[in-house]
Every structure is written in structure tokens, then in C-alpha cells.
Short mmCIF file of C-alpha atoms in Angstrom, two decimals:
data_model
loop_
_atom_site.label_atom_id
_atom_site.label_comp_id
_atom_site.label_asym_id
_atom_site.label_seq_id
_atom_site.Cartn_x
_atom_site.Cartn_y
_atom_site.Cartn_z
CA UNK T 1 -39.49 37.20 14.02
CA UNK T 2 -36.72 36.93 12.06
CA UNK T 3 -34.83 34.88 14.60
CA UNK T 4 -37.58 32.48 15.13
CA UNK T 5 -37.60 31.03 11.79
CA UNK T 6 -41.04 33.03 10.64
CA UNK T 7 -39.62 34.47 7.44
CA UNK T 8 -37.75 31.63 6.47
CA UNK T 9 -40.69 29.38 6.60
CA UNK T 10 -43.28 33.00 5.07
CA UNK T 11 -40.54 32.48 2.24
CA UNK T 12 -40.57 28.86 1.60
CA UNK T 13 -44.43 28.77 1.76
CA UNK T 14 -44.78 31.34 -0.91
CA UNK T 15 -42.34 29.93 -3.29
CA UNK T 16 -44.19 26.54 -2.94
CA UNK T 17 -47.19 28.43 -4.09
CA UNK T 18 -46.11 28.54 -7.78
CA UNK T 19 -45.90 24.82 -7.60
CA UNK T 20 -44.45 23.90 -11.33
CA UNK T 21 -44.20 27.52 -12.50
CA UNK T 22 -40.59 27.87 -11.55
CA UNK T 23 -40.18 30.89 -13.69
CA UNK T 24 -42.66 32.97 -11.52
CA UNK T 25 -40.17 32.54 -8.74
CA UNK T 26 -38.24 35.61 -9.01
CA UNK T 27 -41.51 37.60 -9.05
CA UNK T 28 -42.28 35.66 -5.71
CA UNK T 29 -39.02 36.85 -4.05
CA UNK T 30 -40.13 40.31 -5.45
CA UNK T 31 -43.60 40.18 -3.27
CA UNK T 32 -41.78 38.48 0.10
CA UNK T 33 -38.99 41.57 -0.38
CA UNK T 34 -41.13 43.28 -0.37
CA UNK T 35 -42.84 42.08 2.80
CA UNK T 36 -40.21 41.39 4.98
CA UNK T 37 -39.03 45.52 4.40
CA UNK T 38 -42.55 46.93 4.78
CA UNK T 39 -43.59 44.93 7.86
CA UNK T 40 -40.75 47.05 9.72
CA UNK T 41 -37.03 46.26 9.66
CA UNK T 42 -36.86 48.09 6.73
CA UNK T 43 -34.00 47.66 3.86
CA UNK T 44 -30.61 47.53 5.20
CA UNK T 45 -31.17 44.06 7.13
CA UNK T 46 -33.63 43.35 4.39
CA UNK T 47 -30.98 43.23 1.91
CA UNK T 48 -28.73 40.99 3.67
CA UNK T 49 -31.73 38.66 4.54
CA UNK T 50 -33.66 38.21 0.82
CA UNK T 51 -30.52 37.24 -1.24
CA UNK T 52 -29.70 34.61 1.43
CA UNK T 53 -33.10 33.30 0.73
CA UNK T 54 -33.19 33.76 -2.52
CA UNK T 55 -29.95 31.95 -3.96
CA UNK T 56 -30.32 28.66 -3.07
CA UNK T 57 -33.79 28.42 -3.78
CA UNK T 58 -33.10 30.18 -7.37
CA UNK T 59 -30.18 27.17 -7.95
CA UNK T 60 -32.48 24.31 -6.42
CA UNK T 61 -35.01 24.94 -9.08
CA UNK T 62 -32.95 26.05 -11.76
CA UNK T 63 -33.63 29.52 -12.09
CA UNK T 64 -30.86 31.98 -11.84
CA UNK T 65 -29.85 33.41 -8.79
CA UNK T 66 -28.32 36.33 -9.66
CA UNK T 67 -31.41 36.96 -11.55
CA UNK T 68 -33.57 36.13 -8.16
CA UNK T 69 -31.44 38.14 -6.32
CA UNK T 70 -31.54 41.19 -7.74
CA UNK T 71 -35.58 41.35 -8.20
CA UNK T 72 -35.93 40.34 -4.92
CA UNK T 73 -33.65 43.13 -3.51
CA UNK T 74 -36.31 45.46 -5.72
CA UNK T 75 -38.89 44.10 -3.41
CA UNK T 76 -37.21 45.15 -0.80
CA UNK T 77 -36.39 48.51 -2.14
CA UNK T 78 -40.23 48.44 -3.27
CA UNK T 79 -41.01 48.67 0.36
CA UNK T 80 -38.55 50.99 1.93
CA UNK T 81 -40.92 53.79 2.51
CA UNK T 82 -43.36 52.12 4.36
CA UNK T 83 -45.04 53.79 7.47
CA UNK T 84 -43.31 50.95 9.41
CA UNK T 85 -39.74 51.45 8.52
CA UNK T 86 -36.90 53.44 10.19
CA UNK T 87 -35.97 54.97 6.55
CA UNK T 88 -39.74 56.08 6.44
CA UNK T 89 -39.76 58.04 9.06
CA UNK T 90 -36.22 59.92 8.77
CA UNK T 91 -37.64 61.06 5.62
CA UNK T 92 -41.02 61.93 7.22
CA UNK T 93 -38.82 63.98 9.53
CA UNK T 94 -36.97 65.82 6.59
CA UNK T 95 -40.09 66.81 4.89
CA UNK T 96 -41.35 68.11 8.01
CA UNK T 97 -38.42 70.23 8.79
CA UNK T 98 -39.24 72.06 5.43
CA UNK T 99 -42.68 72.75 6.07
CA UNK T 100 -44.29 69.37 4.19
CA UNK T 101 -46.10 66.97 5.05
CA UNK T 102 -44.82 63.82 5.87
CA UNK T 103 -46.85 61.13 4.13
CA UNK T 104 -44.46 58.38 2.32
CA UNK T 105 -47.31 56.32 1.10
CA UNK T 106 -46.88 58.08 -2.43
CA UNK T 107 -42.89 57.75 -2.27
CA UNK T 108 -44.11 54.01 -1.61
CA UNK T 109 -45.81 53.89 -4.33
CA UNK T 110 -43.80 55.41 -7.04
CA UNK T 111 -40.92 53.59 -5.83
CA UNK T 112 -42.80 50.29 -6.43
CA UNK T 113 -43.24 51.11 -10.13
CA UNK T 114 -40.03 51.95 -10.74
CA UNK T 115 -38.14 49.00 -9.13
CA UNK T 116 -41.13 46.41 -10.90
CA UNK T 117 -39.97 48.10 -13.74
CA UNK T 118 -36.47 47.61 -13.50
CA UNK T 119 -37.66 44.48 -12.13
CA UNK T 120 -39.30 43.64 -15.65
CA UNK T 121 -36.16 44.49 -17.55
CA UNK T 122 -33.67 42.14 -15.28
CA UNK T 123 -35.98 39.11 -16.22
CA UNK T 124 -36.24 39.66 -19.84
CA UNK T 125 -32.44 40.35 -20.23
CA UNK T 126 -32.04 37.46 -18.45
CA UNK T 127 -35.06 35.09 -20.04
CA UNK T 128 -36.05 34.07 -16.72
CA UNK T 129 -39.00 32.27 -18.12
CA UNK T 130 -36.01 29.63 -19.54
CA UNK T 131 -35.93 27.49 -16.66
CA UNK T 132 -32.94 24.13 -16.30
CA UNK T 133 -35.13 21.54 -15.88
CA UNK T 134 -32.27 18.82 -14.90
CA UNK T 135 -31.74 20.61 -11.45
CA UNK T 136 -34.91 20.37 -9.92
CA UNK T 137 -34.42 19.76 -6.42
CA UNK T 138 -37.24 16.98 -4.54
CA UNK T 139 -39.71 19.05 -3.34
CA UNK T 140 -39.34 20.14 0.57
CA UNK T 141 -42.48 19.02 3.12
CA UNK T 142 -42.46 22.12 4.58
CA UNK T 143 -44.26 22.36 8.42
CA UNK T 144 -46.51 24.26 9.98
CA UNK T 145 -46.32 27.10 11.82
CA UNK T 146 -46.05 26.87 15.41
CA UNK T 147 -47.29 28.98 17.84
CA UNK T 148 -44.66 31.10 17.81
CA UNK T 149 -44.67 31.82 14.55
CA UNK T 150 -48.43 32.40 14.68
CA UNK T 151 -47.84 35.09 17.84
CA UNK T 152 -45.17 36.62 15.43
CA UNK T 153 -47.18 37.37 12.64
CA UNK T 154 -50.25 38.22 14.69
CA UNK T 155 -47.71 40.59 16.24
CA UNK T 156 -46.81 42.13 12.76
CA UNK T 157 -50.49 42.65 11.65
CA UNK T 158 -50.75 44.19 14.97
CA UNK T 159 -47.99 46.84 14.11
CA UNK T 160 -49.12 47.54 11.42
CA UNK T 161 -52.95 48.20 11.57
CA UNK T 162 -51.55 49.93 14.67
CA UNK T 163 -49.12 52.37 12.41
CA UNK T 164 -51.39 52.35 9.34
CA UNK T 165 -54.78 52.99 10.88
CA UNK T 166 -54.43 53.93 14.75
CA UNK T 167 -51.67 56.55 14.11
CA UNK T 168 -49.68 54.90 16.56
CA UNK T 169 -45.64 55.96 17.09
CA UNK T 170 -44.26 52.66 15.15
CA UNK T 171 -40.79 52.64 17.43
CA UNK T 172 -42.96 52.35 20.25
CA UNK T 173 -45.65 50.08 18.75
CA UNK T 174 -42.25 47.61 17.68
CA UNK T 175 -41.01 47.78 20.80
CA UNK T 176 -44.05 47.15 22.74
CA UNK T 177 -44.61 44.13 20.59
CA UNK T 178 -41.32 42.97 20.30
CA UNK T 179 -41.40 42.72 24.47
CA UNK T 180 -44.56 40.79 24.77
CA UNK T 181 -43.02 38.21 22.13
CA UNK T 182 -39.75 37.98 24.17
CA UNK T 183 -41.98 37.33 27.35
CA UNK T 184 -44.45 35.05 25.52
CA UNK T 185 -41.21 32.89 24.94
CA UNK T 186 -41.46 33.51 21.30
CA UNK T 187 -38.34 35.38 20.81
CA UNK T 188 -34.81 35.23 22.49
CA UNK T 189 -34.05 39.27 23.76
CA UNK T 190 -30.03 38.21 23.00
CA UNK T 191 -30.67 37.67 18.99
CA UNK T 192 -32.98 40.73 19.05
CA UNK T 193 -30.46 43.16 20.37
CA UNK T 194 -27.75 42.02 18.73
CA UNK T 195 -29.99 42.24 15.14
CA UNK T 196 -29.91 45.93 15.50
CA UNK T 197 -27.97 47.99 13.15
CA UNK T 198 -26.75 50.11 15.78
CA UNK T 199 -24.37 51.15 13.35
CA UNK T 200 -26.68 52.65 11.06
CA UNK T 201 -28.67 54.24 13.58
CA UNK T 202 -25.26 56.32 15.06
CA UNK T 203 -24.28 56.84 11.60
CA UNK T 204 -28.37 58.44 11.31
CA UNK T 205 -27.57 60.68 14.50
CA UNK T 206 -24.27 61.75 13.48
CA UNK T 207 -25.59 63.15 10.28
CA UNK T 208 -28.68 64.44 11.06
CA UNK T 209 -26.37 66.53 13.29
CA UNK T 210 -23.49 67.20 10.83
CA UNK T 211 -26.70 68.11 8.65
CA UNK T 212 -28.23 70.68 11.25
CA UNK T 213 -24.61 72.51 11.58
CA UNK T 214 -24.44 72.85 7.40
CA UNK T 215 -28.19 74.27 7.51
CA UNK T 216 -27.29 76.61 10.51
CA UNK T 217 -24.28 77.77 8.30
CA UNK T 218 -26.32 78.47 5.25
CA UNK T 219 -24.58 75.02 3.09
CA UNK T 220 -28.15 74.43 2.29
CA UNK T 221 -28.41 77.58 0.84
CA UNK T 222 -25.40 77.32 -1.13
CA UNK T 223 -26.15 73.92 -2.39
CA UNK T 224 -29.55 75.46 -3.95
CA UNK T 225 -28.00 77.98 -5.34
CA UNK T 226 -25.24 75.90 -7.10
CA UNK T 227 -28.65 73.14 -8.17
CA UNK T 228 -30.25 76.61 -9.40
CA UNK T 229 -27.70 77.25 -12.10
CA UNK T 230 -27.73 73.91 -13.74
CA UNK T 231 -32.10 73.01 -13.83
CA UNK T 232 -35.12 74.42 -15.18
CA UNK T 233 -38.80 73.75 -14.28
CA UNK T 234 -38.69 71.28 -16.74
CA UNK T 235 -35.27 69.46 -15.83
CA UNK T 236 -35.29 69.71 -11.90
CA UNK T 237 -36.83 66.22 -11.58
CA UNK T 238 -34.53 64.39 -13.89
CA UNK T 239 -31.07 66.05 -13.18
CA UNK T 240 -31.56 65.50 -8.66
CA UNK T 241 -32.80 61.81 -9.66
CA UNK T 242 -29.37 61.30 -11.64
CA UNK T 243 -27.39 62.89 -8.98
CA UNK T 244 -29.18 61.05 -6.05
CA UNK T 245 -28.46 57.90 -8.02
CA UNK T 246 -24.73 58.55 -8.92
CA UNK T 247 -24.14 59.91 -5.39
CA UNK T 248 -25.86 56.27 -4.07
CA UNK T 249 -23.39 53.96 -6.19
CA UNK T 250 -20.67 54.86 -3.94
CA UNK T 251 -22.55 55.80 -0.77
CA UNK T 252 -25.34 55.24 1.54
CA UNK T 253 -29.09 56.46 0.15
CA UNK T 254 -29.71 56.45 3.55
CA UNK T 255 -26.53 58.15 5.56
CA UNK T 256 -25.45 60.39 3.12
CA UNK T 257 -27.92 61.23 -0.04
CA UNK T 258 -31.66 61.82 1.78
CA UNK T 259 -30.14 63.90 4.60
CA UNK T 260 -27.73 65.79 1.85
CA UNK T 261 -30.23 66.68 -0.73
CA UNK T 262 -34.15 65.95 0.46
CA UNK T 263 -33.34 69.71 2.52
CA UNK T 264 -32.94 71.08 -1.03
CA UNK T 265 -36.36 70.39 -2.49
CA UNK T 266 -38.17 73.02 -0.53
CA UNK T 267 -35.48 75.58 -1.53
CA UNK T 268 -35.89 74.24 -5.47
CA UNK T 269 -39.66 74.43 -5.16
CA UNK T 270 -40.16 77.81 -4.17
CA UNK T 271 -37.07 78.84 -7.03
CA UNK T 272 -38.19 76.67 -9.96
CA UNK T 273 -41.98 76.17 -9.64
CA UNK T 274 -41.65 72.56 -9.18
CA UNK T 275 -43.32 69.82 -6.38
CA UNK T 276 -41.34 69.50 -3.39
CA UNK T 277 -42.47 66.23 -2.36
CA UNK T 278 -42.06 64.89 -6.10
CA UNK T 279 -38.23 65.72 -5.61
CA UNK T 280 -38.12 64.25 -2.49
CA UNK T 281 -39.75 61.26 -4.25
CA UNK T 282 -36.96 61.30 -6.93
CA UNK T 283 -33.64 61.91 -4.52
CA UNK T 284 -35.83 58.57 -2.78
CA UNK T 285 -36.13 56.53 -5.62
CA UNK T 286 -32.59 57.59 -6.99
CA UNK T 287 -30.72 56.75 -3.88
CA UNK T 288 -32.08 53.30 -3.48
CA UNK T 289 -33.00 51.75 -6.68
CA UNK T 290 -29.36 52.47 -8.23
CA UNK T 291 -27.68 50.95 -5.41
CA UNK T 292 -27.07 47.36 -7.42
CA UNK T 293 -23.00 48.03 -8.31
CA UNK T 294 -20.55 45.30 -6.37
CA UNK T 295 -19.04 48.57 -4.52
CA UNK T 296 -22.24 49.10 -2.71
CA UNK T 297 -23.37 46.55 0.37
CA UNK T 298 -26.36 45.41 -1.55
CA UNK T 299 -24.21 44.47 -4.50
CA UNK T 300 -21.65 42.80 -2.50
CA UNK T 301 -24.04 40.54 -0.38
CA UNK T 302 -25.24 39.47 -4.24
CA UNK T 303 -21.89 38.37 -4.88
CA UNK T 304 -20.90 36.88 -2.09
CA UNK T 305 -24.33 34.99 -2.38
CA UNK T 306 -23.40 33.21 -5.52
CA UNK T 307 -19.81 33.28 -4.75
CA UNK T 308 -20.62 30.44 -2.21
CA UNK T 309 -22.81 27.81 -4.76
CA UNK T 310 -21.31 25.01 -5.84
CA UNK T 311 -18.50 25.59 -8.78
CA UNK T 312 -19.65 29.49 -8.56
CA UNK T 313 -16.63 30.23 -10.39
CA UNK T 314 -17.26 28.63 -13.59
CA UNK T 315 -20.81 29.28 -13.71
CA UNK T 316 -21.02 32.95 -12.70
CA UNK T 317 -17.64 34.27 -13.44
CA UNK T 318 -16.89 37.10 -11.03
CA UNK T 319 -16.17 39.58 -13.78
CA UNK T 320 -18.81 38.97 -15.66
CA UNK T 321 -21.24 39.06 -12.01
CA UNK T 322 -19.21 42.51 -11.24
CA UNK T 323 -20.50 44.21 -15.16
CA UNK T 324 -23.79 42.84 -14.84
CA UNK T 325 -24.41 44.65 -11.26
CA UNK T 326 -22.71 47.60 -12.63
CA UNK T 327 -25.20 47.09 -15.78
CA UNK T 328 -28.73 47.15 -13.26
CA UNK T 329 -27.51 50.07 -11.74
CA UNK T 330 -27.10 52.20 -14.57
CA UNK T 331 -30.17 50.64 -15.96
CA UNK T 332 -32.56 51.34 -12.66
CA UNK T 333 -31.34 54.89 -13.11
CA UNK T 334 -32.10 55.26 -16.69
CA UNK T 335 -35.49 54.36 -15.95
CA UNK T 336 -35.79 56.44 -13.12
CA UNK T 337 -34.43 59.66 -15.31
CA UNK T 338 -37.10 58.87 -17.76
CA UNK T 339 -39.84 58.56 -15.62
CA UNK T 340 -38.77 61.77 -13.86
CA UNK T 341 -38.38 63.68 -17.40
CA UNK T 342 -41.62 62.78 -19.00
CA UNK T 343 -43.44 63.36 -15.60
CA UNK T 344 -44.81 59.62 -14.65
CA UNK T 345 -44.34 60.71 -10.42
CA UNK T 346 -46.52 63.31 -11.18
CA UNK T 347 -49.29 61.24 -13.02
CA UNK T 348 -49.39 58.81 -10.13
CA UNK T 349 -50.08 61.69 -7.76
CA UNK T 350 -46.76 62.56 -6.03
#
């Protein structure tokens, strides 16, 4: 889908829906993040795909890209725990180990009010509704979408009617679909292979097995014990939120904090009186919405975004680009420590 142009015309369309409303472009990039995570790839190529999007189109109508960037990267976060994702279900699969049930819908959820949030805060610090009017670009005809296109996002509702509705095993359901697109002509089977993180999905396997050894060894039980010590009933929430977000500015949410602490929760529960699934929600939100500082991927991909506009240097100095990131970061996990203190996850029913 990705490979056939779909997105990048989904993208263009939607930002051509605000018309002279500029300012409400960001907010756009927000929704198609959002989107292009949910429908199934989930956020790791996400990431790399929105800011590439979102840049140039920021520039060519004078809004500011960093600005773009970063809410549309919420989006994507927004939509990480999706049925259809691959992040969505390793968590399912967590949660189920420890005797919960695996419904992310409510993750979903409170993740999407914390990022639009966040997502608030970015625009006002940076006034997005101040638009430079003297770098309009001429406005793009776009095309129509051809029947390819059409198969491809007749092939996503598909999915995910199938996944939402049918209870239908979403690898399978992608795969299935993916294969009739590739035989329909719509898709080349070359770009699709070579799109998959196969990376990230050893790096998956090789914890979830380093993670079965440490449980089998009783680290899990340690690592409760040593949480224990520091929380009460009323700070559980707050304090695993700050360390899922600390341990995500240098590591993957994904590879390393989910797998390390969502085995805890059940453990913390049963010791502290508090909702397992609302820590799992936290450790969630905490290793993905913090994950803005330049040492991260997500941050990095922002950078090297604007780093390739036109005179990049002398309109977004690098050091100033590198405190800023550090800056949403710190303030995505602020909010996230406050929601988790006063008890908002709880109100919205996780």
C-alpha cells in the first residue's frame, strides 16, 4: 500500500481538505498518523514514513515542520495499540501471560488523549496558528486514485472489519490480503518483503525469550519486590509511567520497556491494590509518548527531516532542534505523570 503510492496520495488529499486553513495542518498530520499506524504497520515504519510527509508539506505552506512533525508522530503513537498492529498484539500476549485479558482498545484510547494532549501543548508553544504567508507553495492538482489504490484501501477496510468485528488472526488476515494485492498486480512482492522490519521482529523473539529465562529464574519476582519498596496504592501509577518513560528515551518502548516491566503489573496488582491493566496502560503510554529526544530513532528521523530543507541550518539551528526534542519529551512525560497521579486512565475506564 505503502509502495504503491496510496498513502502518499491518502496524505495529500487530506491536507488539501483544509483548503486556506493552513494552521489546521498539523492537526491533519495528527489524524493521517494516526491512520497509517492503526490500519496495520504499526509505529516503527510509521515514524519513518509521517515526518517524510510531513516536512515538506509543513515548509510549502509555511507552517513549521518541526512543529508538523512532532504532532504527527503523536498520531502515530495515538494509534499504536490498535487491534491491527504488531505492538498490539505483543502486548495482548503479555497481558495474557499474567492472567488478563487482552483488549488494547482502552490502551488505544488513553494513549490518544495523552499524545492530543501533548499534541495541544507543541502547537501553542509553538503558535502554530501564526502561519508565513510569503511561502505558499501553488497549489498541487492532485489525481485520482487508480485502481490500485482503490483495491488497496478496499483491502485495508477489509483487514480491519475482519480484525475488529470477525475476530479474525490479523497476521493472517495481512497476509492473506497482502497476497491477493501482489497477484491482482497492485503491489510488487520485492518492495513488500524488503519493507519488513525483520529487525525488529528478531529483536521481538530474542527478548520475549531472554524475558521467559528472567521469569523462569524468578527476575520478575525480584523486580516487584525492588518496585514494592519505592510505591504505594496511591503512587504505583505515576512512579512505573516515569520509569517506562525515562527507560524509553534511551531505548526501545517496544524491545526493551513492555517486555521488561508490563510482567510486573500483575505482581504490583495483587501487592498494592491497584489495576493491572491501568499499569500496563501507563508502562504503554510512558514508553512511547516520551520517545521525542534526538537519541531515540523517532527523534533522529525529525532531524534529519529538517536537516535536509533548504538553508536548514540557519533556520532550525541543530542545537536549538536537539533542546526542543529533548523539551517534548520531558513534557509528554509530565503530562503523562499527571494524568497517572490524579487518576484520568482510570476515569476513562482503563
Amino acid at each position: 500500500i505503502n509502495g504503491n503510492g496510496t498513502l502518499e496520495l491518502l496524505a495529500k488529499k487530506m491536507v488539501g481538505l483544509v483548503g486556506k486553513h493552513t494552521h489546521l495542518i498539523p492537526f491533519v498530520m495528527f489524524a493521517l498518523g494516526f491512520i497509517i499506524c492503526a490500519v496495520g504497520p504499526g509505529a516503527i515504519p510509521s515514524l519513518a514514513i509521517v515526518p517524510v510527509i510531513a516536512i515538506p508539506v509543513a515548509i510549502s505552506a509555511g507552517v513549521n515542520p518541526i512543529m508538523t512533525a512532532v504532532i504527527g508522530d503523536l498520531g502515530v503513537m495515538s494509534g499504536r495499540m490498535s487491534p491491527l498492529t504488531p505492538e498490539s498484539a505483543v502486548v495482548r500476549e503479555l497481558m495474557k501471560e499474567q492472567g488478563m485479558k487482552g483488549n488494547t482498545l482502552p490502551i488505544m484510547l488513553s494513549l490518544t488523549i495523552t499524545a492530543l494532549v501533548v499534541a495541544v501543548l507543541v502547537y501553542v508553544y509553538y503558535k502554530g496558528w501564526q502561519v508565513d504567508t510569503s511561502v505558499y507553495g501553488k497549489q498541487e492538482k492532485l489525481p485520482k486514485f487508480n485502481v490500485h489504490q482503490w483495491l488497496s484501501l478496499l483491502g485495508l477496510l477489509v483487514l480491519a472489519v475482519g480484525a475488529l468485528f470477525l475476530s479474525w488472526n490479523v497476521g493472517l488476515t495481512g497476509f492473506l490480503v497482502g497476497s491477493v494485492l501482489i497477484i491482482l498486480g497492485s503491489g510488487e512482492e520485492k518492495k513488500a518483503v524488503s519493507a519488513i522490519p525483520w529487525n525488529v521482529i528478531l529483536m521481538v523473539m530474542g527478548v520475549g525469550i531472554l524475558m521467559n529465562i528472567i521469569s523462569l529464574s524468578g527476575g520478575i519476582d525480584i523486580m516487584v519486590g525492588a518496585l514494592e519498596k519505592v510505591m504505594s496504592q496511591r503512587t504505583a501509577s505515576m512512579i512505573m509511567a516515569v520509569a517506562a518513560g525515562i527507560m524509553s528515551f534511551f531505548s526501545s518502548g517496544l524491545g526493551v520497556v513492555f517486555p521488561t516491566l508490563i510482567p510486573t503489573a500483575s505482581g504490583l496488582s495483587a501487592s498494592l491494590g491497584v489495576d493491572a491493566v491501568q499499569m500496563v496502560a501507563v508502562i504503554v503510554i510512558g514508553g512511547t509518548v516520551s520517545g521525542f529526544t534526538p537519541i531515540s530513532t523517532t527523534g533522529a528521523l525529525i532531524m534529519a527531516g529538517v536537516a535536509q530543507q533548504e538553508n536548514a541550518e540557519e533556520r532550525f539551528p541543530q542545537n536549538r532542534l536537539f533542546v526542543e526534542l529533548f523539551a517534548v519529551s520531558f513534557i509528554a512525560l509530565a503530562v503523562l505523570a499527571l494524568f497517572a497521579f490524579i487518576g484520568v486512565y482510570g476515569w476513562i475506564g482503563v
